[in-house]
PDB file of C-alpha atoms in Angstrom:
ATOM      1  CA  ILE A   1       7.235  -9.268  12.551  1.00  0.00           C
ATOM      2  CA  VAL A   2       6.911 -12.966  11.849  1.00  0.00           C
ATOM      3  CA  ASP A   3       7.902 -13.071   8.168  1.00  0.00           C
ATOM      4  CA  GLN A   4      10.495 -10.388   7.466  1.00  0.00           C
ATOM      5  CA  SER A   5      10.936 -11.555   3.875  1.00  0.00           C
ATOM      6  CA  VAL A   6       7.706  -9.735   2.937  1.00  0.00           C
ATOM      7  CA  HIS A   7       6.875  -7.575   5.980  1.00  0.00           C
ATOM      8  CA  GLY A   8       8.700  -4.648   7.537  1.00  0.00           C
ATOM      9  CA  GLY A   9      12.181  -3.528   6.630  1.00  0.00           C
ATOM     10  CA  ILE A  10      13.465  -0.147   5.567  1.00  0.00           C
ATOM     11  CA  ASP A  11      11.148   0.176   2.548  1.00  0.00           C
ATOM     12  CA  GLN A  12       8.062  -1.017   4.423  1.00  0.00           C
ATOM     13  CA  ALA A  13       8.698   0.528   7.837  1.00  0.00           C
ATOM     14  CA  VAL A  14       5.211   2.030   8.076  1.00  0.00           C
ATOM     15  CA  TYR A  15       1.922   0.716   6.714  1.00  0.00           C
ATOM     16  CA  MET A  16      -0.798   3.366   6.348  1.00  0.00           C
ATOM     17  CA  TYR A  17      -4.511   2.942   5.757  1.00  0.00           C
ATOM     18  CA  HIS A  18      -7.234   5.573   5.360  1.00  0.00           C
ATOM     19  CA  SER A  19     -10.025   6.051   7.896  1.00  0.00           C
ATOM     20  CA  GLU A  20     -12.314   6.775   4.928  1.00  0.00           C
ATOM     21  CA  ASP A  21     -11.549   3.296   3.609  1.00  0.00           C
ATOM     22  CA  TYR A  22     -12.573   1.855   6.972  1.00  0.00           C
ATOM     23  CA  GLN A  23     -15.901   3.650   6.633  1.00  0.00           C
ATOM     24  CA  TRP A  24     -16.289   2.213   3.136  1.00  0.00           C
ATOM     25  CA  TRP A  25     -15.474  -1.320   4.338  1.00  0.00           C
ATOM     26  CA  SER A  26     -17.939  -0.993   7.213  1.00  0.00           C
ATOM     27  CA  GLU A  27     -20.683  -0.118   4.716  1.00  0.00           C
ATOM     28  CA  GLN A  28     -19.683  -2.934   2.332  1.00  0.00           C
ATOM     29  CA  LEU A  29     -19.494  -5.594   5.031  1.00  0.00           C
ATOM     30  CA  GLY A  30     -22.484  -4.378   7.043  1.00  0.00           C
ATOM     31  CA  LYS A  31     -20.463  -4.289  10.251  1.00  0.00           C
ATOM     32  CA  GLU A  32     -18.034  -1.896  11.879  1.00  0.00           C
ATOM     33  CA  VAL A  33     -14.451  -2.370  10.777  1.00  0.00           C
ATOM     34  CA  VAL A  34     -12.231  -0.473  13.198  1.00  0.00           C
ATOM     35  CA  ALA A  35      -8.877   1.209  12.698  1.00  0.00           C
ATOM     36  CA  GLY A  36      -6.028  -1.257  13.031  1.00  0.00           C
ATOM     37  CA  SER A  37      -8.004  -4.140  11.517  1.00  0.00           C
ATOM     38  CA  PHE A  38      -5.752  -4.144   8.457  1.00  0.00           C
ATOM     39  CA  GLY A  39      -2.607  -4.127  10.579  1.00  0.00           C
ATOM     40  CA  GLU A  40      -1.538  -0.589   9.764  1.00  0.00           C
ATOM     41  CA  ASN A  41       0.855   1.391  11.945  1.00  0.00           C
ATOM     42  CA  LEU A  42      -0.790   4.666  10.987  1.00  0.00           C
ATOM     43  CA  THR A  43      -4.424   5.423  10.170  1.00  0.00           C
ATOM     44  CA  LEU A  44      -4.711   8.518   7.964  1.00  0.00           C
ATOM     45  CA  SER A  45      -7.681  10.836   7.683  1.00  0.00           C
ATOM     46  CA  GLY A  46      -8.462  13.380   5.002  1.00  0.00           C
ATOM     47  CA  LEU A  47      -6.147  12.013   2.305  1.00  0.00           C
ATOM     48  CA  ALA A  48      -8.312   9.250   0.829  1.00  0.00           C
ATOM     49  CA  ASP A  49      -8.906  11.161  -2.404  1.00  0.00           C
ATOM     50  CA  ILE A  50      -5.180  11.257  -3.162  1.00  0.00           C
ATOM     51  CA  ASP A  51      -3.831   8.543  -5.436  1.00  0.00           C
ATOM     52  CA  PHE A  52      -0.391   8.095  -3.900  1.00  0.00           C
ATOM     53  CA  ASN A  53       2.565   7.596  -6.205  1.00  0.00           C
ATOM     54  CA  VAL A  54       5.781   5.847  -5.308  1.00  0.00           C
ATOM     55  CA  GLY A  55       8.035   8.622  -4.003  1.00  0.00           C
ATOM     56  CA  ASP A  56       5.293  10.914  -2.687  1.00  0.00           C
ATOM     57  CA  ARG A  57       6.058  12.263   0.779  1.00  0.00           C
ATOM     58  CA  LEU A  58       4.042  12.914   3.902  1.00  0.00           C
ATOM     59  CA  THR A  59       5.311  15.185   6.652  1.00  0.00           C
ATOM     60  CA  ILE A  60       3.730  14.838  10.075  1.00  0.00           C
ATOM     61  CA  ASN A  61       5.324  17.088  12.692  1.00  0.00           C
ATOM     62  CA  ASN A  62       9.018  16.468  12.079  1.00  0.00           C
ATOM     63  CA  VAL A  63       8.507  12.979  10.616  1.00  0.00           C
ATOM     64  CA  VAL A  64       8.951  12.543   6.863  1.00  0.00           C
ATOM     65  CA  LEU A  65       7.605   9.381   5.206  1.00  0.00           C
ATOM     66  CA  GLU A  66       8.132   8.397   1.566  1.00  0.00           C
ATOM     67  CA  ILE A  67       5.574   6.184  -0.180  1.00  0.00           C
ATOM     68  CA  THR A  68       7.167   2.975  -1.472  1.00  0.00           C
ATOM     69  CA  ALA A  69       4.481   0.415  -2.384  1.00  0.00           C
ATOM     70  CA  PRO A  70       0.898  -0.738  -2.065  1.00  0.00           C
ATOM     71  CA  ARG A  71       0.090  -3.550   0.313  1.00  0.00           C
ATOM     72  CA  VAL A  72      -0.083  -6.906  -1.400  1.00  0.00           C
ATOM     73  CA  PRO A  73      -2.205  -8.956   0.995  1.00  0.00           C
ATOM     74  CA  CYS A  74      -1.723 -12.601   1.848  1.00  0.00           C
ATOM     75  CA  PHE A  75      -4.023 -15.246   3.343  1.00  0.00           C
ATOM     76  CA  LYS A  76      -3.434 -13.834   6.843  1.00  0.00           C
ATOM     77  CA  LEU A  77      -5.714 -10.864   6.068  1.00  0.00           C
ATOM     78  CA  SER A  78      -8.633 -13.214   5.319  1.00  0.00           C
ATOM     79  CA  SER A  79      -7.929 -15.027   8.573  1.00  0.00           C
ATOM     80  CA  LYS A  80      -7.801 -11.748  10.514  1.00  0.00           C
ATOM     81  CA  MET A  81     -11.106 -10.635   8.984  1.00  0.00           C
ATOM     82  CA  GLY A  82     -12.734 -14.022   9.690  1.00  0.00           C
ATOM     83  CA  ASP A  83     -13.753 -14.406   6.044  1.00  0.00           C
ATOM     84  CA  SER A  84     -12.051 -16.896   3.719  1.00  0.00           C
ATOM     85  CA  THR A  85     -13.148 -14.799   0.705  1.00  0.00           C
ATOM     86  CA  PHE A  86     -11.876 -11.478   2.060  1.00  0.00           C
ATOM     87  CA  LEU A  87      -8.608 -11.528   0.126  1.00  0.00           C
ATOM     88  CA  LYS A  88     -10.537 -11.502  -3.165  1.00  0.00           C
ATOM     89  CA  LYS A  89     -12.770  -8.698  -1.855  1.00  0.00           C
ATOM     90  CA  PHE A  90      -9.705  -6.668  -0.849  1.00  0.00           C
ATOM     91  CA  VAL A  91      -8.143  -7.062  -4.298  1.00  0.00           C
ATOM     92  CA  ARG A  92     -11.404  -6.133  -6.096  1.00  0.00           C
ATOM     93  CA  ALA A  93     -11.856  -3.065  -3.872  1.00  0.00           C
ATOM     94  CA  GLU A  94      -8.499  -1.610  -4.999  1.00  0.00           C
ATOM     95  CA  ARG A  95      -7.971   0.050  -1.584  1.00  0.00           C
ATOM     96  CA  PRO A  96      -4.550  -1.335  -0.645  1.00  0.00           C
ATOM     97  CA  GLY A  97      -3.175   1.320   1.665  1.00  0.00           C
ATOM     98  CA  ALA A  98       0.449   2.376   1.408  1.00  0.00           C
ATOM     99  CA  TYR A  99       3.826   1.313   2.696  1.00  0.00           C
ATOM    100  CA  ALA A 100       6.422   3.988   3.417  1.00  0.00           C
ATOM    101  CA  ARG A 101      10.059   4.317   4.333  1.00  0.00           C
ATOM    102  CA  VAL A 102      11.072   6.755   7.071  1.00  0.00           C
ATOM    103  CA  ILE A 103      13.143   9.616   5.673  1.00  0.00           C
ATOM    104  CA  GLN A 104      13.233  11.571   8.928  1.00  0.00           C
ATOM    105  CA  GLU A 105      12.412  10.103  12.330  1.00  0.00           C
ATOM    106  CA  GLY A 106      10.411  11.883  15.005  1.00  0.00           C
ATOM    107  CA  SER A 107       7.157  11.720  16.937  1.00  0.00           C
ATOM    108  CA  ILE A 108       3.588  11.525  15.671  1.00  0.00           C
ATOM    109  CA  SER A 109       0.403  11.956  17.691  1.00  0.00           C
ATOM    110  CA  ALA A 110      -3.272  11.498  16.860  1.00  0.00           C
ATOM    111  CA  GLY A 111      -4.692  14.617  15.252  1.00  0.00           C
ATOM    112  CA  ASP A 112      -1.374  15.915  13.887  1.00  0.00           C
ATOM    113  CA  THR A 113      -1.521  17.809  10.607  1.00  0.00           C
ATOM    114  CA  ILE A 114      -0.257  15.976   7.546  1.00  0.00           C
ATOM    115  CA  THR A 115       1.461  17.800   4.712  1.00  0.00           C
ATOM    116  CA  PHE A 116       1.421  15.985   1.376  1.00  0.00           C
ATOM    117  CA  GLU A 117       4.137  16.487  -1.260  1.00  0.00           C
ATOM    118  CA  LYS A 118       3.528  15.034  -4.729  1.00  0.00           C
ATOM    119  CA  VAL A 119       6.558  13.810  -6.675  1.00  0.00           C
ATOM    120  CA  SER A 120       7.098  14.233 -10.370  1.00  0.00           C
ATOM    121  CA  SER A 121       4.634  12.575 -12.707  1.00  0.00           C
ATOM    122  CA  ALA A 122       7.359  10.098 -13.710  1.00  0.00           C
ATOM    123  CA  GLU A 123       6.588   7.905 -10.708  1.00  0.00           C
ATOM    124  CA  VAL A 124       3.852   5.267 -10.774  1.00  0.00           C
ATOM    125  CA  SER A 125       0.649   5.166  -8.749  1.00  0.00           C
ATOM    126  CA  LEU A 126       0.132   2.625  -5.990  1.00  0.00           C
ATOM    127  CA  LYS A 127      -3.273   1.772  -7.383  1.00  0.00           C
ATOM    128  CA  ASP A 128      -1.785   0.991 -10.807  1.00  0.00           C
ATOM    129  CA  ILE A 129       0.898  -1.203  -9.197  1.00  0.00           C
ATOM    130  CA  PHE A 130      -1.738  -2.975  -7.096  1.00  0.00           C
ATOM    131  CA  VAL A 131      -3.974  -3.628 -10.112  1.00  0.00           C
ATOM    132  CA  MET A 132      -1.031  -4.840 -12.206  1.00  0.00           C
ATOM    133  CA  TRP A 133       0.199  -7.082  -9.383  1.00  0.00           C
ATOM    134  CA  HIS A 134      -3.101  -8.960  -9.408  1.00  0.00           C
ATOM    135  CA  SER A 135      -3.626  -8.921 -13.169  1.00  0.00           C
ATOM    136  CA  LYS A 136      -3.286 -12.027 -15.311  1.00  0.00           C
ATOM    137  CA  ASP A 137      -2.069  -9.851 -18.200  1.00  0.00           C
ATOM    138  CA  LYS A 138       0.957  -8.071 -16.770  1.00  0.00           C
ATOM    139  CA  SER A 139       2.576  -5.462 -18.969  1.00  0.00           C
ATOM    140  CA  PRO A 140       6.372  -5.797 -19.203  1.00  0.00           C
ATOM    141  CA  GLU A 141       6.551  -2.100 -20.120  1.00  0.00           C
ATOM    142  CA  PHE A 142       4.655  -1.105 -16.992  1.00  0.00           C
ATOM    143  CA  MET A 143       6.785  -3.461 -14.891  1.00  0.00           C
ATOM    144  CA  GLN A 144       9.903  -1.718 -16.237  1.00  0.00           C
ATOM    145  CA  GLN A 145       8.358   1.621 -15.292  1.00  0.00           C
ATOM    146  CA  VAL A 146       7.794   0.340 -11.744  1.00  0.00           C
ATOM    147  CA  LEU A 147      11.409  -0.848 -11.572  1.00  0.00           C
ATOM    148  CA  ALA A 148      12.558   2.624 -12.639  1.00  0.00           C
ATOM    149  CA  SER A 149      10.756   4.092  -9.611  1.00  0.00           C
ATOM    150  CA  SER A 150      11.831   3.995  -5.971  1.00  0.00           C
ATOM    151  CA  VAL A 151       9.475   1.059  -5.284  1.00  0.00           C
ATOM    152  CA  ALA A 152      10.080  -1.101  -2.199  1.00  0.00           C
ATOM    153  CA  SER A 153      12.805  -3.726  -2.544  1.00  0.00           C
ATOM    154  CA  VAL A 154      10.417  -6.658  -1.898  1.00  0.00           C
ATOM    155  CA  HIS A 155       8.301  -5.556  -4.867  1.00  0.00           C
ATOM    156  CA  ARG A 156      11.387  -4.815  -6.942  1.00  0.00           C
ATOM    157  CA  GLU A 157      12.757  -8.342  -6.455  1.00  0.00           C
ATOM    158  CA  LYS A 158       9.468 -10.030  -7.350  1.00  0.00           C
ATOM    159  CA  ILE A 159       8.950  -7.849 -10.425  1.00  0.00           C
ATOM    160  CA  GLN A 160      12.504  -8.522 -11.644  1.00  0.00           C
ATOM    161  CA  THR A 161      11.996 -12.270 -11.144  1.00  0.00           C
ATOM    162  CA  TRP A 162       8.794 -12.091 -13.196  1.00  0.00           C
ATOM    163  CA  LEU A 163      10.510 -10.085 -15.959  1.00  0.00           C
ATOM    164  CA  ASP A 164      13.439 -12.508 -16.069  1.00  0.00           C
ATOM    165  CA  ALA A 165      10.989 -15.374 -16.615  1.00  0.00           C
ATOM    166  CA  VAL A 166       9.159 -13.670 -19.490  1.00  0.00           C
TER     167      VAL A 166
END
Protein backbone atom coordinates (compact mmCIF):
# COMPACT_ATOMS: atom_id res chain seq x y z
CA ILE A 1 0.00 0.00 0.00
CA VAL A 2 1.62 3.21 -1.16
CA ASP A 3 -0.50 5.78 0.70
CA GLN A 4 -1.61 4.34 4.03
CA SER A 5 -3.24 7.62 5.06
CA VAL A 6 -6.24 6.77 2.84
CA HIS A 7 -5.74 3.11 1.88
CA GLY A 8 -5.73 -0.04 3.98
CA GLY A 9 -5.70 -0.14 7.74
CA ILE A 10 -8.00 -1.91 10.16
CA ASP A 11 -11.19 -0.22 8.91
CA GLN A 12 -10.34 -0.69 5.23
CA ALA A 13 -8.65 -4.10 5.35
CA VAL A 14 -10.74 -5.50 2.50
CA TYR A 15 -12.15 -3.74 -0.55
CA MET A 16 -15.06 -5.57 -2.21
CA TYR A 17 -16.64 -4.99 -5.60
CA HIS A 18 -19.56 -6.79 -7.27
CA SER A 19 -19.15 -8.94 -10.38
CA GLU A 20 -22.54 -7.58 -11.50
CA ASP A 21 -21.06 -4.08 -11.43
CA TYR A 22 -18.23 -5.29 -13.67
CA GLN A 23 -20.84 -6.52 -16.14
CA TRP A 24 -22.55 -3.14 -15.98
CA TRP A 25 -19.26 -1.28 -16.54
CA SER A 26 -18.40 -3.53 -19.48
CA GLU A 27 -21.73 -2.62 -21.11
CA GLN A 28 -21.30 1.11 -20.35
CA LEU A 29 -17.74 1.29 -21.64
CA GLY A 30 -18.22 -1.06 -24.58
CA LYS A 31 -15.26 -3.19 -23.54
CA GLU A 32 -14.64 -5.97 -21.06
CA VAL A 33 -13.75 -4.75 -17.59
CA VAL A 34 -12.35 -7.69 -15.65
CA ALA A 35 -12.43 -8.49 -11.95
CA GLY A 36 -9.61 -6.77 -10.10
CA SER A 37 -9.68 -3.69 -12.34
CA PHE A 38 -10.95 -1.56 -9.46
CA GLY A 39 -8.27 -2.87 -7.11
CA GLU A 40 -10.57 -4.93 -4.91
CA ASN A 41 -9.33 -7.77 -2.72
CA LEU A 42 -12.61 -9.63 -3.06
CA THR A 43 -15.03 -9.78 -5.99
CA LEU A 44 -18.55 -10.62 -4.80
CA SER A 45 -21.29 -12.27 -6.81
CA GLY A 46 -25.00 -12.40 -6.10
CA LEU A 47 -25.17 -9.50 -3.64
CA ALA A 48 -25.35 -6.54 -6.03
CA ASP A 49 -28.99 -5.83 -5.19
CA ILE A 50 -28.15 -5.26 -1.52
CA ASP A 51 -27.57 -1.67 -0.44
CA PHE A 52 -24.91 -2.24 2.20
CA ASN A 53 -25.08 -0.22 5.39
CA VAL A 54 -22.16 0.60 7.63
CA GLY A 55 -22.06 -2.25 10.15
CA ASP A 56 -23.59 -4.94 7.92
CA ARG A 57 -21.69 -8.22 8.09
CA LEU A 58 -20.68 -10.86 5.59
CA THR A 59 -19.65 -14.34 6.67
CA ILE A 60 -17.66 -16.42 4.21
CA ASN A 61 -16.59 -19.79 5.63
CA ASN A 62 -15.22 -18.78 9.02
CA VAL A 63 -14.33 -15.22 7.95
CA VAL A 64 -16.51 -12.38 9.23
CA LEU A 65 -16.27 -8.97 7.54
CA GLU A 66 -18.01 -5.79 8.70
CA ILE A 67 -18.87 -3.08 6.18
CA THR A 68 -17.21 0.23 7.09
CA ALA A 69 -17.33 2.65 4.13
CA PRO A 70 -17.79 3.16 0.41
CA ARG A 71 -14.74 3.64 -1.75
CA VAL A 72 -13.97 7.27 -2.40
CA PRO A 73 -11.87 7.12 -5.57
CA CYS A 74 -8.89 9.29 -6.38
CA PHE A 75 -7.13 10.17 -9.64
CA LYS A 76 -5.32 6.81 -9.62
CA LEU A 77 -8.53 5.03 -10.68
CA SER A 78 -8.75 7.17 -13.84
CA SER A 79 -5.11 6.38 -14.56
CA LYS A 80 -5.70 2.65 -14.03
CA MET A 81 -8.71 2.72 -16.36
CA GLY A 82 -6.79 4.71 -19.01
CA ASP A 83 -9.49 7.39 -19.09
CA SER A 84 -8.95 10.86 -17.61
CA THR A 85 -12.74 11.27 -17.24
CA PHE A 86 -13.32 7.94 -15.48
CA LEU A 87 -13.38 9.38 -11.97
CA LYS A 88 -16.43 11.49 -12.88
CA LYS A 89 -18.08 8.44 -14.49
CA PHE A 90 -17.42 6.37 -11.36
CA VAL A 91 -18.99 9.02 -9.12
CA ARG A 92 -22.06 9.41 -11.39
CA ALA A 93 -22.54 5.63 -11.53
CA GLU A 94 -22.92 5.42 -7.73
CA ARG A 95 -21.34 1.93 -7.67
CA PRO A 96 -18.53 2.46 -5.15
CA GLY A 97 -18.00 -1.01 -3.75
CA ALA A 98 -17.42 -1.49 -0.04
CA TYR A 99 -14.59 -1.43 2.44
CA ALA A 100 -14.70 -3.81 5.40
CA ARG A 101 -12.87 -4.53 8.60
CA VAL A 102 -12.04 -8.13 9.50
CA ILE A 103 -13.95 -9.26 12.59
CA GLN A 104 -12.83 -12.88 12.36
CA GLU A 105 -9.89 -14.08 10.29
CA GLY A 106 -9.87 -17.27 8.24
CA SER A 107 -9.68 -18.55 4.69
CA ILE A 108 -11.81 -17.69 1.67
CA SER A 109 -11.89 -19.48 -1.68
CA ALA A 110 -13.60 -18.72 -4.98
CA GLY A 111 -17.16 -20.02 -4.98
CA ASP A 112 -17.62 -19.95 -1.20
CA THR A 113 -21.11 -19.18 0.07
CA ILE A 114 -21.65 -15.73 1.52
CA THR A 115 -24.07 -15.14 4.37
CA PHE A 116 -25.31 -11.56 4.70
CA GLU A 117 -26.41 -10.08 8.04
CA LYS A 118 -28.18 -6.71 7.99
CA VAL A 119 -27.63 -4.39 10.95
CA SER A 120 -30.26 -2.22 12.54
CA SER A 121 -31.83 0.48 10.42
CA ALA A 122 -29.98 3.10 12.50
CA GLU A 123 -26.86 2.70 10.38
CA VAL A 124 -26.36 4.61 7.13
CA SER A 125 -26.12 3.21 3.61
CA LEU A 126 -22.85 3.25 1.69
CA LYS A 127 -24.62 4.68 -1.32
CA ASP A 128 -25.96 7.60 0.73
CA ILE A 129 -22.48 8.26 2.16
CA PHE A 130 -20.95 8.08 -1.32
CA VAL A 131 -23.52 10.50 -2.77
CA MET A 132 -23.11 12.90 0.15
CA TRP A 133 -19.32 12.74 -0.09
CA HIS A 134 -19.47 14.03 -3.65
CA SER A 135 -22.31 16.49 -3.14
CA LYS A 136 -21.80 20.24 -3.13
CA ASP A 137 -24.66 20.59 -0.63
CA LYS A 138 -23.58 18.43 2.28
CA SER A 139 -26.07 18.01 5.09
CA PRO A 140 -24.57 18.55 8.56
CA GLU A 141 -27.38 16.42 10.01
CA PHE A 142 -26.53 13.52 7.71
CA MET A 143 -22.82 13.96 8.46
CA GLN A 144 -23.61 13.67 12.18
CA GLN A 145 -25.57 10.50 11.45
CA VAL A 146 -22.54 9.07 9.63
CA LEU A 147 -20.31 9.97 12.59
CA ALA A 148 -22.71 8.14 14.91
CA SER A 149 -22.18 4.96 12.86
CA SER A 150 -19.17 2.64 12.86
CA VAL A 151 -17.82 4.29 9.68
CA ALA A 152 -14.13 3.86 8.82
CA SER A 153 -11.74 6.14 10.68
CA VAL A 154 -10.43 7.81 7.48
CA HIS A 155 -13.98 8.89 6.62
CA ARG A 156 -14.69 9.83 10.23
CA GLU A 157 -11.69 12.18 10.37
CA LYS A 158 -12.55 13.92 7.10
CA ILE A 159 -16.22 14.32 8.04
CA GLN A 160 -15.29 15.77 11.45
CA THR A 161 -12.87 18.21 9.80
CA TRP A 162 -15.64 19.32 7.44
CA LEU A 163 -18.12 19.74 10.31
CA ASP A 164 -15.61 21.72 12.36
CA ALA A 165 -15.19 24.13 9.44
CA VAL A 166 -18.93 24.71 8.99
